[in-house]
Coordinates of N, CA and C in Angstrom, one line a residue:
X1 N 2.4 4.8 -2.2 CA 2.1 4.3 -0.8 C 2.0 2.8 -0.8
X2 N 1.1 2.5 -1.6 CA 1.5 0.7 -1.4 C 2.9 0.2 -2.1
X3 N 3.7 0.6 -3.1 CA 4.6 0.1 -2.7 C 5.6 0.0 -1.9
X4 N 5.0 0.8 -0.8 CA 6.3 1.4 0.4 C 5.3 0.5 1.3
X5 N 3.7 0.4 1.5 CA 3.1 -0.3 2.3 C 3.5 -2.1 2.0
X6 N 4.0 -2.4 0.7 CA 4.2 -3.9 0.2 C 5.6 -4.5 0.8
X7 N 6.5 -3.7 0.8 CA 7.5 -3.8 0.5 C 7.8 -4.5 2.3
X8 N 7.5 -4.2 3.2 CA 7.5 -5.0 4.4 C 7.3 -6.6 4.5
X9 N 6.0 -6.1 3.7 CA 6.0 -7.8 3.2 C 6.6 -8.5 2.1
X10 N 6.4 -8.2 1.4 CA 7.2 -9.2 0.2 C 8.9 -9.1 0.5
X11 N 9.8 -8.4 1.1 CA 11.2 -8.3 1.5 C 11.4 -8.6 3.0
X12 N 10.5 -8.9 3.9 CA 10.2 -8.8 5.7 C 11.2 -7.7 6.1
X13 N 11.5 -6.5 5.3 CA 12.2 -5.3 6.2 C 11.3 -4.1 5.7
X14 N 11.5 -2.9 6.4 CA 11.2 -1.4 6.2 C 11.4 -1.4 5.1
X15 N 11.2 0.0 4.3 CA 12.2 0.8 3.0 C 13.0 1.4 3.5
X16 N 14.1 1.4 3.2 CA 15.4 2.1 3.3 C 15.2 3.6 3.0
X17 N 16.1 4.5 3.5 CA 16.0 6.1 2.7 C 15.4 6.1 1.6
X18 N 16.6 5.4 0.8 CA 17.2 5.5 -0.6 C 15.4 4.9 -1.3
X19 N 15.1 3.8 -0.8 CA 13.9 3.3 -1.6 C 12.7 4.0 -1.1
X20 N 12.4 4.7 -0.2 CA 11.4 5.8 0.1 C 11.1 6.9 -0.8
X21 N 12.4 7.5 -1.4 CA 12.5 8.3 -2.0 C 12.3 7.9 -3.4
X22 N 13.1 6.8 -3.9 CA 12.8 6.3 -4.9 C 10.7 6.3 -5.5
X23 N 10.5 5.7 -4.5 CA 9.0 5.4 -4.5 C 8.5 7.1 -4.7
X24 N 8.5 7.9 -3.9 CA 7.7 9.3 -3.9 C 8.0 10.0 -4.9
X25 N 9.3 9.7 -5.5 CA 9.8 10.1 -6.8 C 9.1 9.6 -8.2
X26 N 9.0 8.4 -7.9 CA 8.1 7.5 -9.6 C 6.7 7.5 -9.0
X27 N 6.5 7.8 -7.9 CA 4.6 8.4 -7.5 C 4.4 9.6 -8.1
X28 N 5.7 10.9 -7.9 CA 5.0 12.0 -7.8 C 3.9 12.4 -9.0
X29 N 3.9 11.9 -10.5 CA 3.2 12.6 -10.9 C 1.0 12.1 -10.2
X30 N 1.1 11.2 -9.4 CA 0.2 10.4 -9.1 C -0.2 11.6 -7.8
X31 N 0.5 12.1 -7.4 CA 0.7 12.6 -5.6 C 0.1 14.1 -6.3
X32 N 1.1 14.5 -7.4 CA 0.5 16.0 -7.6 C -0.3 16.2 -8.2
X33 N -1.1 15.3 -8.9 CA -2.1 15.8 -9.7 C -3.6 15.9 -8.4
X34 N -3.3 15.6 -7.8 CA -4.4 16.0 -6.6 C -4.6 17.4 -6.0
X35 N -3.3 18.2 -6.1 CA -2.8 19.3 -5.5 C -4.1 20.4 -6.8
X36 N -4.1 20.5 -8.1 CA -5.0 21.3 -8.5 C -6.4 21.0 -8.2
X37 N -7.0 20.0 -7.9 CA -8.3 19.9 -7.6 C -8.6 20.3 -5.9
X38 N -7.3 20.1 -5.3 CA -7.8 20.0 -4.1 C -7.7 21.9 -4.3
X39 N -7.0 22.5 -4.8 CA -6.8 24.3 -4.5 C -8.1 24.5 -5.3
X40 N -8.6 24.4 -5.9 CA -10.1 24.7 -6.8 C -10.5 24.1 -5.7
X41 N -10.8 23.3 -5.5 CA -12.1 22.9 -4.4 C -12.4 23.4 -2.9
X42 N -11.1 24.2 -2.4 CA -10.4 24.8 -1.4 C -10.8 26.3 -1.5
X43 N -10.3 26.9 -2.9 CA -11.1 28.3 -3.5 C -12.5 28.0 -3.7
X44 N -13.1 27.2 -3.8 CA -14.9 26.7 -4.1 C -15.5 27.2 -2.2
X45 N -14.6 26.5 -1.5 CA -14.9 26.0 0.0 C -14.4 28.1 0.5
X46 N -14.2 28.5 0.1 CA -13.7 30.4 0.5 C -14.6 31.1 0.0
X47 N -15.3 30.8 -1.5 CA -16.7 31.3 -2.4 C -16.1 31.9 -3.1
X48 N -15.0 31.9 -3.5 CA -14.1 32.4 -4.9 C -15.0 31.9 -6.2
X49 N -15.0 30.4 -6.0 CA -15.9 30.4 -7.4 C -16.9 29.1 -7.2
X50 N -18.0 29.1 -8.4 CA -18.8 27.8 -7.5 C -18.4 26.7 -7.9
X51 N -19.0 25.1 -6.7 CA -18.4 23.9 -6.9 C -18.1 23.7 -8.1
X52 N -19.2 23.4 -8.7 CA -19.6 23.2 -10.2 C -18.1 23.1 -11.1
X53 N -17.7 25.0 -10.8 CA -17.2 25.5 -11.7 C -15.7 24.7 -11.6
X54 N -15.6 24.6 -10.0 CA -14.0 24.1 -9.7 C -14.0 22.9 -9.8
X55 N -15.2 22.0 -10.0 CA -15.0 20.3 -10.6 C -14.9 20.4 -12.0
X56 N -15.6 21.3 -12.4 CA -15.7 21.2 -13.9 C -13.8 21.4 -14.5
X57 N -13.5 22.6 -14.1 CA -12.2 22.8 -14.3 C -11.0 21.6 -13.7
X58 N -11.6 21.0 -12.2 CA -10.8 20.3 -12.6 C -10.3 18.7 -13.1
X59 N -11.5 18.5 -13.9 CA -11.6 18.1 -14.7 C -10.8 17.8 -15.8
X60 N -10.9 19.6 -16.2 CA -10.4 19.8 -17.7 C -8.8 19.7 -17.6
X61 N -8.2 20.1 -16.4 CA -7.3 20.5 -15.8 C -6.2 18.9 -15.8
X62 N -7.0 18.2 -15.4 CA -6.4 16.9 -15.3 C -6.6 15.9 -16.7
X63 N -7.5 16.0 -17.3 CA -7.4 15.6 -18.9 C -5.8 16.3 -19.5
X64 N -5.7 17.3 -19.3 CA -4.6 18.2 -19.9 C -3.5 17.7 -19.5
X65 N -3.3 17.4 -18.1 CA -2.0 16.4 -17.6 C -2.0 15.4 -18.1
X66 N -3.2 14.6 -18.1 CA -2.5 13.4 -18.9 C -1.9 13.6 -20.1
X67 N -2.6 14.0 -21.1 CA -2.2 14.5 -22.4 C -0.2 15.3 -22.0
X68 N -0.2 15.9 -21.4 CA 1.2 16.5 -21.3 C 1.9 15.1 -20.9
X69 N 1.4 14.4 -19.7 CA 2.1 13.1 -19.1 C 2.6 12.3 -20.4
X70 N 1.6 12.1 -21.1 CA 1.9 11.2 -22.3 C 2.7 11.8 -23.3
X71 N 2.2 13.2 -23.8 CA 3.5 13.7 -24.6 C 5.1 13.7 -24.4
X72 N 5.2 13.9 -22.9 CA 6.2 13.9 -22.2 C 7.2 12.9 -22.2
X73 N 6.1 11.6 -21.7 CA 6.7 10.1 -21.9 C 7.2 9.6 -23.0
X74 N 6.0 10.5 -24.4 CA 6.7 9.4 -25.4 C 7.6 10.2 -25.9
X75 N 8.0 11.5 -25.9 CA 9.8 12.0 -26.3 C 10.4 11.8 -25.3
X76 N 10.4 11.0 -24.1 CA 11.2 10.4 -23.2 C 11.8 9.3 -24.0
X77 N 11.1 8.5 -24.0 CA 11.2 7.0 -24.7 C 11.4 7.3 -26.0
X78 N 11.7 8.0 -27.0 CA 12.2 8.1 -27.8 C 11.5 8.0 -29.3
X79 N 9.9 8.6 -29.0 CA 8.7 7.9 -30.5 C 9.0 9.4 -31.3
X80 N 9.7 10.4 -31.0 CA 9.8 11.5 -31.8 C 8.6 12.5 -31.2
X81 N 8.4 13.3 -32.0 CA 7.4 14.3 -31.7 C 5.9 14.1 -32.1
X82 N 5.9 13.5 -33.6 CA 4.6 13.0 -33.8 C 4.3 12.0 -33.0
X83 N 5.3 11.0 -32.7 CA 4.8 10.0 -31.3 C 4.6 10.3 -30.3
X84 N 4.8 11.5 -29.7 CA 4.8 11.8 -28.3 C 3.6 12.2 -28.2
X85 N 3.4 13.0 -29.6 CA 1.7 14.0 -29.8 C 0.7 12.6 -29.4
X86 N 1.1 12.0 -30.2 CA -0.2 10.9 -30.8 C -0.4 9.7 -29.4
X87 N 0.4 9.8 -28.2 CA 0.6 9.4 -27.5 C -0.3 10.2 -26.1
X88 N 0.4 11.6 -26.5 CA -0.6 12.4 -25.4 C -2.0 12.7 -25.6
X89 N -2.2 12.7 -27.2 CA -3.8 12.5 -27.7 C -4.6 11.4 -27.2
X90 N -3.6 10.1 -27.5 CA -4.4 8.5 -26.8 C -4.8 9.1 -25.1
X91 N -3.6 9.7 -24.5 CA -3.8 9.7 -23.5 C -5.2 10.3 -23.3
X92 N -5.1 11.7 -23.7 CA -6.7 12.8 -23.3 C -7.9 12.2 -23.8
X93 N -7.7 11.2 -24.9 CA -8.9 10.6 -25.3 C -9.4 9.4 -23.9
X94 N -8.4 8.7 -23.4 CA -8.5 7.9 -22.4 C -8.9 8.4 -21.4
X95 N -8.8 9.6 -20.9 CA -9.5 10.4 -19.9 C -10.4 11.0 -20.1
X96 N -11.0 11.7 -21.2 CA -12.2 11.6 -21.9 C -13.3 10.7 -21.8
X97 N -13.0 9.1 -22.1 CA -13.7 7.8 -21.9 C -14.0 7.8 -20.2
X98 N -13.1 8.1 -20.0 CA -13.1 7.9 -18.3 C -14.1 8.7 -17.7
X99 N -14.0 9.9 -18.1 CA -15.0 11.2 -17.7 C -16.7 10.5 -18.1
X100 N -16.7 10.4 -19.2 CA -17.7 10.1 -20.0 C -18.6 8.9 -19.1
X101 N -17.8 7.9 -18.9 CA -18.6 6.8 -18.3 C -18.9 7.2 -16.8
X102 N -17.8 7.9 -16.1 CA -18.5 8.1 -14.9 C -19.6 9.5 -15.1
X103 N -20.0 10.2 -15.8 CA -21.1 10.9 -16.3 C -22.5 10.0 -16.7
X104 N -22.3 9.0 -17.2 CA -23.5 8.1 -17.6 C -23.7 7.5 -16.4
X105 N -22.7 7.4 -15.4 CA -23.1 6.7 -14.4 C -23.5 7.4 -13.1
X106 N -23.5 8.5 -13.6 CA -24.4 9.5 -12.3 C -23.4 9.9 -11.5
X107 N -21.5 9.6 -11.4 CA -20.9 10.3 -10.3 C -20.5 11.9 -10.8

């Protein structure tokens, strides 16, 4: 969204089709990872299961994407298999850190 919100300005025209699509295309993995927490929190909000359980999961749920995001990326880019591993590991560990501080910090 802000690159489709920037782009008025920095170019003085709309986005075209073509660069709309472009944009929701290199967002999507940013757009879908909301889609699991919002269905857990949705099944929380019906009493399927409690909050707790559906932040906690998704949580774990989105650590796991990154880790796949990053394994994914790096046999994109070409680091082989041990690179892609050690790349999705940096990743889960980075979301880990991330989890962790906002835990210390009371959110």
């Amino acid at each position: 969204m802000a690159d489709l919100q920037a782009r008025p300005v920095a170019h003085g025209r709309r986005p075209h089709g073509s660069e709309v699509r472009h944009a929701l295309l290199t967002s999507s993995p940013l757009l879908s990872s909301a889609l699991g927490p919002a269905l857990l929190i949705a099944l929380s909000a019906l009493g399927v299961l409690a909050l707790d359980t559906a932040l906690w999961v998704s949580v774990a749920s989105e650590v796991a994407a990154l880790a796949l995001w990053g394994f994914v990326g790096g046999l994109r880019v070409g680091v082989g298999r041990l690179g892609a591993l050690i790349t999705g590991v940096l990743n889960a560990v980075i979301g880990l850190g991330v989890v962790a501080v906002k835990l210390v910090a009371g959110h």
